mmCIF file of C-alpha atoms in Angstrom:
data_model
loop_
_atom_site.group_PDB
_atom_site.id
_atom_site.type_symbol
_atom_site.label_atom_id
_atom_site.label_comp_id
_atom_site.label_asym_id
_atom_site.label_seq_id
_atom_site.Cartn_x
_atom_site.Cartn_y
_atom_site.Cartn_z
ATOM 1 C CA UNK S 238 120.687 114.550 105.648
ATOM 2 C CA UNK S 239 120.018 110.577 105.071
ATOM 3 C CA UNK S 240 118.476 111.253 101.560
ATOM 4 C CA UNK S 241 121.765 113.347 100.451
ATOM 5 C CA UNK S 242 123.873 110.445 101.871
ATOM 6 C CA UNK S 243 121.877 107.930 100.001
ATOM 7 C CA UNK S 244 121.928 109.883 96.865
ATOM 8 C CA UNK S 245 125.568 110.044 97.427
ATOM 9 C CA UNK S 246 126.202 106.277 97.768
ATOM 10 C CA UNK S 247 124.048 105.656 94.780
ATOM 11 C CA UNK S 248 126.128 108.179 92.318
ATOM 12 C CA UNK S 249 129.249 106.396 93.922
ATOM 13 C CA UNK S 250 128.217 103.247 92.858
ATOM 14 C CA UNK S 251 127.141 103.995 89.317
ATOM 15 C CA UNK S 252 130.462 106.272 88.816
ATOM 16 C CA UNK S 253 132.276 102.832 89.731
ATOM 17 C CA UNK S 254 130.354 100.597 87.412
ATOM 18 C CA UNK S 255 130.728 102.773 84.694
ATOM 19 C CA UNK S 256 134.436 103.194 85.097
ATOM 20 C CA UNK S 257 134.404 99.102 85.072
ATOM 21 C CA UNK S 258 132.397 99.360 81.782
ATOM 22 C CA UNK S 259 134.741 101.460 80.348
ATOM 23 C CA UNK S 260 137.462 99.367 81.204
ATOM 24 C CA UNK S 261 135.659 96.590 79.436
ATOM 25 C CA UNK S 262 134.851 94.652 82.401
ATOM 26 C CA UNK S 263 131.268 93.461 82.821
ATOM 27 C CA UNK S 264 129.407 90.206 84.097
ATOM 28 C CA UNK S 265 130.604 86.904 82.439
ATOM 29 C CA UNK S 266 128.228 85.839 79.355
ATOM 30 C CA UNK S 267 125.953 82.648 79.424
ATOM 31 C CA UNK S 268 127.638 79.378 79.318
ATOM 32 C CA UNK S 269 126.348 76.362 77.678
ATOM 33 C CA UNK S 270 126.278 72.564 78.402
ATOM 34 C CA UNK S 271 126.663 71.368 74.848
ATOM 35 C CA UNK S 272 127.239 67.514 75.424
ATOM 36 C CA UNK S 273 127.020 64.854 77.911
ATOM 37 C CA UNK S 274 128.594 61.347 76.858
ATOM 38 C CA UNK S 275 128.682 58.057 78.774
ATOM 39 C CA UNK S 276 131.099 55.449 77.232
ATOM 40 C CA UNK S 277 129.937 52.287 78.972
ATOM 41 C CA UNK S 278 126.695 53.322 80.865
ATOM 42 C CA UNK S 279 128.528 53.382 84.096
ATOM 43 C CA UNK S 280 130.354 56.810 84.243
ATOM 44 C CA UNK S 281 129.528 59.851 82.252
ATOM 45 C CA UNK S 282 130.905 63.485 81.514
ATOM 46 C CA UNK S 283 129.431 66.923 80.601
ATOM 47 C CA UNK S 284 131.107 69.269 78.961
ATOM 48 C CA UNK S 285 130.080 73.019 78.456
ATOM 49 C CA UNK S 286 131.285 76.334 76.407
ATOM 50 C CA UNK S 287 132.113 79.381 78.731
ATOM 51 C CA UNK S 288 130.349 82.425 77.609
ATOM 52 C CA UNK S 289 132.545 86.057 77.597
ATOM 53 C CA UNK S 290 134.545 86.335 80.613
ATOM 54 C CA UNK S 291 133.781 90.157 80.963
ATOM 55 C CA UNK S 292 137.299 90.507 81.072
ATOM 56 C CA UNK S 293 137.566 89.570 84.518
ATOM 57 C CA UNK S 294 138.690 85.965 86.246
ATOM 58 C CA UNK S 295 135.562 83.990 85.874
ATOM 59 C CA UNK S 296 134.821 80.922 88.222
ATOM 60 C CA UNK S 297 132.736 78.021 86.941
ATOM 61 C CA UNK S 298 130.644 75.415 89.066
ATOM 62 C CA UNK S 299 128.324 72.810 87.767
ATOM 63 C CA UNK S 300 125.442 71.926 89.922
ATOM 64 C CA UNK S 301 122.897 69.345 89.498
ATOM 65 C CA UNK S 302 119.969 67.627 91.251
ATOM 66 C CA UNK S 303 118.055 64.541 90.642
ATOM 67 C CA UNK S 304 114.492 64.447 89.129
ATOM 68 C CA UNK S 305 112.065 63.842 92.401
ATOM 69 C CA UNK S 306 114.864 65.285 94.768
ATOM 70 C CA UNK S 307 115.199 68.689 96.122
ATOM 71 C CA UNK S 308 118.947 68.512 97.271
ATOM 72 C CA UNK S 309 121.430 70.140 95.247
ATOM 73 C CA UNK S 310 125.212 68.959 94.470
ATOM 74 C CA UNK S 311 128.164 70.326 93.005
ATOM 75 C CA UNK S 312 130.088 68.582 90.365
ATOM 76 C CA UNK S 313 131.967 65.799 92.122
ATOM 77 C CA UNK S 314 135.354 66.127 89.420
ATOM 78 C CA UNK S 315 136.401 68.725 87.443
ATOM 79 C CA UNK S 316 139.857 67.582 86.476
ATOM 80 C CA UNK S 317 139.459 63.931 84.731
ATOM 81 C CA UNK S 318 137.832 64.766 81.740
ATOM 82 C CA UNK S 319 139.877 68.025 81.226
ATOM 83 C CA UNK S 320 138.832 71.844 81.009
ATOM 84 C CA UNK S 321 135.236 72.962 81.251
ATOM 85 C CA UNK S 322 134.019 69.389 82.191
ATOM 86 C CA UNK S 323 132.260 67.313 84.874
ATOM 87 C CA UNK S 324 132.830 63.728 85.419
ATOM 88 C CA UNK S 325 130.543 61.444 87.340
ATOM 89 C CA UNK S 326 132.334 58.133 88.547
ATOM 90 C CA UNK S 327 130.272 55.055 89.149
ATOM 91 C CA UNK S 328 129.934 56.142 92.812
ATOM 92 C CA UNK S 329 127.911 59.218 91.489
ATOM 93 C CA UNK S 330 126.037 57.690 88.459
ATOM 94 C CA UNK S 331 122.574 56.154 88.631
ATOM 95 C CA UNK S 332 120.937 54.422 85.647
ATOM 96 C CA UNK S 333 117.263 55.560 84.571
ATOM 97 C CA UNK S 334 117.597 58.796 86.726
ATOM 98 C CA UNK S 335 117.172 62.144 85.064
ATOM 99 C CA UNK S 336 119.851 64.603 85.944
ATOM 100 C CA UNK S 337 118.888 68.296 85.816
ATOM 101 C CA UNK S 338 122.155 70.197 85.668
ATOM 102 C CA UNK S 339 123.019 73.686 85.192
ATOM 103 C CA UNK S 340 126.490 75.636 85.074
ATOM 104 C CA UNK S 341 127.231 79.076 86.789
ATOM 105 C CA UNK S 342 129.573 81.533 85.732
ATOM 106 C CA UNK S 343 130.625 84.180 88.218
ATOM 107 C CA UNK S 344 133.123 87.189 88.320
ATOM 108 C CA UNK S 345 133.393 90.912 90.169
ATOM 109 C CA UNK S 346 130.737 92.429 88.123
ATOM 110 C CA UNK S 347 127.962 89.719 88.517
ATOM 111 C CA UNK S 348 127.169 85.983 87.618
ATOM 112 C CA UNK S 349 125.177 84.178 84.472
ATOM 113 C CA UNK S 350 123.860 80.680 84.595
ATOM 114 C CA UNK S 351 123.233 78.246 81.576
ATOM 115 C CA UNK S 352 119.793 76.560 80.502
ATOM 116 C CA UNK S 353 119.174 73.578 82.338
ATOM 117 C CA UNK S 354 120.390 70.014 80.671
ATOM 118 C CA UNK S 355 118.210 67.071 81.319
ATOM 119 C CA UNK S 356 120.463 64.138 81.100
ATOM 120 C CA UNK S 357 119.625 60.170 81.579
ATOM 121 C CA UNK S 358 122.768 58.310 81.387
ATOM 122 C CA UNK S 359 120.958 55.301 79.728
ATOM 123 C CA UNK S 360 120.445 57.439 76.251
ATOM 124 C CA UNK S 361 124.000 59.186 76.398
ATOM 125 C CA UNK S 362 126.123 56.372 75.560
ATOM 126 C CA UNK S 363 128.744 56.437 72.948
ATOM 127 C CA UNK S 364 130.863 53.985 73.209
ATOM 128 C CA UNK S 365 134.669 53.954 72.252
ATOM 129 C CA UNK S 366 135.471 52.735 68.644
ATOM 130 C CA UNK S 367 135.963 49.071 68.671
ATOM 131 C CA UNK S 368 139.808 47.659 68.890
ATOM 132 C CA UNK S 369 142.319 45.234 67.198
ATOM 133 C CA UNK S 370 140.912 45.413 63.682
ATOM 134 C CA UNK S 371 142.757 42.383 61.649
ATOM 135 C CA UNK S 372 142.212 41.902 58.218
ATOM 136 C CA UNK S 373 143.265 38.503 56.222
ATOM 137 C CA UNK S 374 142.689 37.040 52.621
ATOM 138 C CA UNK S 375 141.771 33.470 53.310
ATOM 139 C CA UNK S 376 141.752 30.981 50.172
ATOM 140 C CA UNK S 377 139.958 27.896 51.103
ATOM 141 C CA UNK S 378 140.709 24.874 48.752
ATOM 142 C CA UNK S 379 137.017 24.097 48.547
ATOM 143 C CA UNK S 380 135.599 27.408 48.756
ATOM 144 C CA UNK S 381 135.860 31.006 46.868
ATOM 145 C CA UNK S 382 138.812 33.159 48.704
ATOM 146 C CA UNK S 383 137.273 35.836 50.656
ATOM 147 C CA UNK S 384 138.531 38.899 52.778
ATOM 148 C CA UNK S 385 138.158 37.845 56.525
ATOM 149 C CA UNK S 386 137.728 40.987 58.819
ATOM 150 C CA UNK S 387 137.724 40.421 62.857
ATOM 151 C CA UNK S 388 137.915 43.071 65.734
ATOM 152 C CA UNK S 389 137.249 43.068 69.472
ATOM 153 C CA UNK S 390 134.687 45.578 71.378
ATOM 154 C CA UNK S 391 135.688 48.417 73.261
ATOM 155 C CA UNK S 392 137.828 47.773 76.235
ATOM 156 C CA UNK S 393 135.632 49.639 78.640
ATOM 157 C CA UNK S 394 132.281 48.054 77.643
ATOM 158 C CA UNK S 395 131.184 44.624 79.481
ATOM 159 C CA UNK S 396 129.369 42.923 76.868
ATOM 160 C CA UNK S 397 129.924 39.243 78.188
ATOM 161 C CA UNK S 398 127.594 40.060 80.826
ATOM 162 C CA UNK S 399 124.997 41.624 78.476
ATOM 163 C CA UNK S 400 125.443 45.138 80.464
ATOM 164 C CA UNK S 401 125.380 46.688 77.181
ATOM 165 C CA UNK S 402 124.696 45.156 73.962
ATOM 166 C CA UNK S 403 126.581 46.564 70.847
ATOM 167 C CA UNK S 404 125.802 46.518 67.046
ATOM 168 C CA UNK S 405 128.673 47.100 64.416
ATOM 169 C CA UNK S 406 129.235 48.458 61.462
ATOM 170 C CA UNK S 407 132.215 48.232 58.901
ATOM 171 C CA UNK S 408 133.263 50.862 56.086
ATOM 172 C CA UNK S 409 135.649 49.971 53.364
ATOM 173 C CA UNK S 410 137.088 51.346 50.011
ATOM 174 C CA UNK S 411 140.045 50.858 47.518
ATOM 175 C CA UNK S 412 142.703 53.100 48.707
ATOM 176 C CA UNK S 413 142.295 56.131 46.069
ATOM 177 C CA UNK S 414 138.550 55.762 46.054
ATOM 178 C CA UNK S 415 136.399 58.840 47.368
ATOM 179 C CA UNK S 416 133.603 57.125 48.796
ATOM 180 C CA UNK S 417 133.170 54.332 51.469
ATOM 181 C CA UNK S 418 130.915 51.405 51.291
ATOM 182 C CA UNK S 419 129.176 50.648 54.405
ATOM 183 C CA UNK S 420 127.663 47.425 55.865
ATOM 184 C CA UNK S 421 126.183 46.566 58.735
ATOM 185 C CA UNK S 422 127.361 43.680 60.645
ATOM 186 C CA UNK S 423 124.931 43.116 63.515
ATOM 187 C CA UNK S 424 126.277 42.003 66.876
ATOM 188 C CA UNK S 425 128.905 39.615 65.525
ATOM 189 C CA UNK S 426 132.669 40.800 65.460
ATOM 190 C CA UNK S 427 133.446 39.346 62.544
ATOM 191 C CA UNK S 428 132.875 39.781 58.689
ATOM 192 C CA UNK S 429 133.381 38.098 55.299
ATOM 193 C CA UNK S 430 133.473 39.835 52.047
ATOM 194 C CA UNK S 431 133.830 38.208 48.572
ATOM 195 C CA UNK S 432 134.554 39.803 45.546
ATOM 196 C CA UNK S 433 137.190 42.532 45.792
ATOM 197 C CA UNK S 434 139.299 43.914 43.056
ATOM 198 C CA UNK S 435 142.581 42.039 42.682
ATOM 199 C CA UNK S 436 145.555 44.245 43.093
ATOM 200 C CA UNK S 437 143.799 47.014 45.115
ATOM 201 C CA UNK S 438 144.992 48.218 48.449
ATOM 202 C CA UNK S 439 141.865 48.407 50.826
ATOM 203 C CA UNK S 440 141.186 50.384 53.672
ATOM 204 C CA UNK S 441 138.500 49.317 56.505
ATOM 205 C CA UNK S 442 137.660 50.729 59.502
ATOM 206 C CA UNK S 443 134.795 49.559 61.890
ATOM 207 C CA UNK S 444 132.408 51.420 64.675
ATOM 208 C CA UNK S 445 129.749 50.310 67.137
ATOM 209 C CA UNK S 446 126.857 51.754 68.881
ATOM 210 C CA UNK S 447 124.643 50.309 71.763
ATOM 211 C CA UNK S 448 120.856 49.750 71.526
ATOM 212 C CA UNK S 449 119.881 53.260 73.077
ATOM 213 C CA UNK S 450 122.451 55.525 72.190
ATOM 214 C CA UNK S 451 125.380 56.986 69.323
ATOM 215 C CA UNK S 452 127.855 55.702 67.180
ATOM 216 C CA UNK S 453 131.209 55.462 68.176
ATOM 217 C CA UNK S 454 134.078 57.139 65.961
ATOM 218 C CA UNK S 455 135.385 54.737 63.608
ATOM 219 C CA UNK S 456 138.184 52.706 64.217
ATOM 220 C CA UNK S 457 141.899 53.720 63.164
ATOM 221 C CA UNK S 458 142.241 52.322 59.480
ATOM 222 C CA UNK S 459 143.425 48.985 58.754
ATOM 223 C CA UNK S 460 144.580 48.125 55.162
ATOM 224 C CA UNK S 461 145.296 44.979 53.161
ATOM 225 C CA UNK S 462 146.657 44.402 49.843
ATOM 226 C CA UNK S 463 144.589 41.959 47.397
ATOM 227 C CA UNK S 464 147.356 39.977 45.698
ATOM 228 C CA UNK S 465 146.860 40.468 41.877
ATOM 229 C CA UNK S 466 147.317 36.778 40.959
ATOM 230 C CA UNK S 467 144.552 35.972 43.528
ATOM 231 C CA UNK S 468 141.749 33.602 42.288
ATOM 232 C CA UNK S 469 139.550 36.605 43.397
ATOM 233 C CA UNK S 470 140.500 37.733 39.593
ATOM 234 C CA UNK S 471 137.967 35.216 38.333
ATOM 235 C CA UNK S 472 135.183 35.906 40.691
ATOM 236 C CA UNK S 473 132.225 37.895 39.141
ATOM 237 C CA UNK S 474 130.971 40.580 41.228
ATOM 238 C CA UNK S 475 127.596 39.614 42.563
ATOM 239 C CA UNK S 476 125.302 42.374 43.468
ATOM 240 C CA UNK S 477 123.062 41.982 46.732
ATOM 241 C CA UNK S 478 120.989 44.315 48.827
ATOM 242 C CA UNK S 479 123.032 44.982 51.931
ATOM 243 C CA UNK S 480 121.295 46.156 55.158
ATOM 244 C CA UNK S 481 122.489 49.787 56.577
ATOM 245 C CA UNK S 482 121.630 49.987 60.422
ATOM 246 C CA UNK S 483 118.871 52.562 61.491
ATOM 247 C CA UNK S 484 120.483 55.824 62.617
ATOM 248 C CA UNK S 485 119.730 57.328 66.072
ATOM 249 C CA UNK S 486 118.684 61.067 65.391
ATOM 250 C CA UNK S 487 120.094 63.829 68.032
ATOM 251 C CA UNK S 488 116.570 63.156 69.787
ATOM 252 C CA UNK S 489 116.927 59.773 70.229
ATOM 253 C CA UNK S 490 114.664 58.829 67.531
ATOM 254 C CA UNK S 491 115.421 56.143 65.213
ATOM 255 C CA UNK S 492 115.170 56.701 61.546
ATOM 256 C CA UNK S 493 114.097 54.568 58.903
ATOM 257 C CA UNK S 494 115.924 51.890 57.816
ATOM 258 C CA UNK S 495 117.298 51.812 53.938
ATOM 259 C CA UNK S 496 118.745 49.215 51.590
ATOM 260 C CA UNK S 497 121.701 49.789 49.101
ATOM 261 C CA UNK S 498 123.049 47.721 46.146
ATOM 262 C CA UNK S 499 126.455 46.618 46.981
ATOM 263 C CA UNK S 500 129.287 44.596 45.346
ATOM 264 C CA UNK S 501 129.652 42.396 48.517
ATOM 265 C CA UNK S 502 128.476 39.359 50.149
ATOM 266 C CA UNK S 503 128.361 39.607 53.752
ATOM 267 C CA UNK S 504 128.282 35.951 55.739
ATOM 268 C CA UNK S 505 129.482 34.366 59.083
ATOM 269 C CA UNK S 506 132.253 32.157 58.522
#
């Protein structure tokens, strides 16, 4: 009798499951944590891509623990950085600590879990773009005229205390040109360029990166018209080797520096 009851229960469960599957309902697909970013080495956010929802309302939770600890924590803030994200404020951020995190997806048909993501805040810094990019053609009496470029570090980054050191890269081109010329500015927030073409409108952008991290997005474009009657027209186009900074690969390993020829001169004022 007991065996018959057990068999009946199993058959009913299988029937229920088959009905669910026929209706297109299933456990959720596997989510993926695809990016973690800190704008200033004090806070950070991780984002994930949901898998399929199985045709049912699906709940996502991010849980983590710090390397060497056994206590598991849930994401402290799902709202600040938008959908499918977890934001860690200064209160929840520790430097030189590895966070091991996963995202759990659950619906009425079952659950799924992402592969673990290992995060060290020191190595995921991607600052905001530099701000207040300004351009000016200067024509000193005793020197050749030049284009003077200035900018400010991102507001969130504390560069005065040395907590984060930024390096900058500039790119510029005539408005109708297809390719940008890119030049390394080091840690300075100003840059001097000689030998531009008179009568051309130039577009300029700047971006930055920390010592251990990734390049920011490029800043908004600024533009300037080089006067046609500028003494720049009498300036020969000097050719120098300009230094391009070492790029940081997706694995955090620096790539070799390269040197390229350019029609520019870089100098501090």
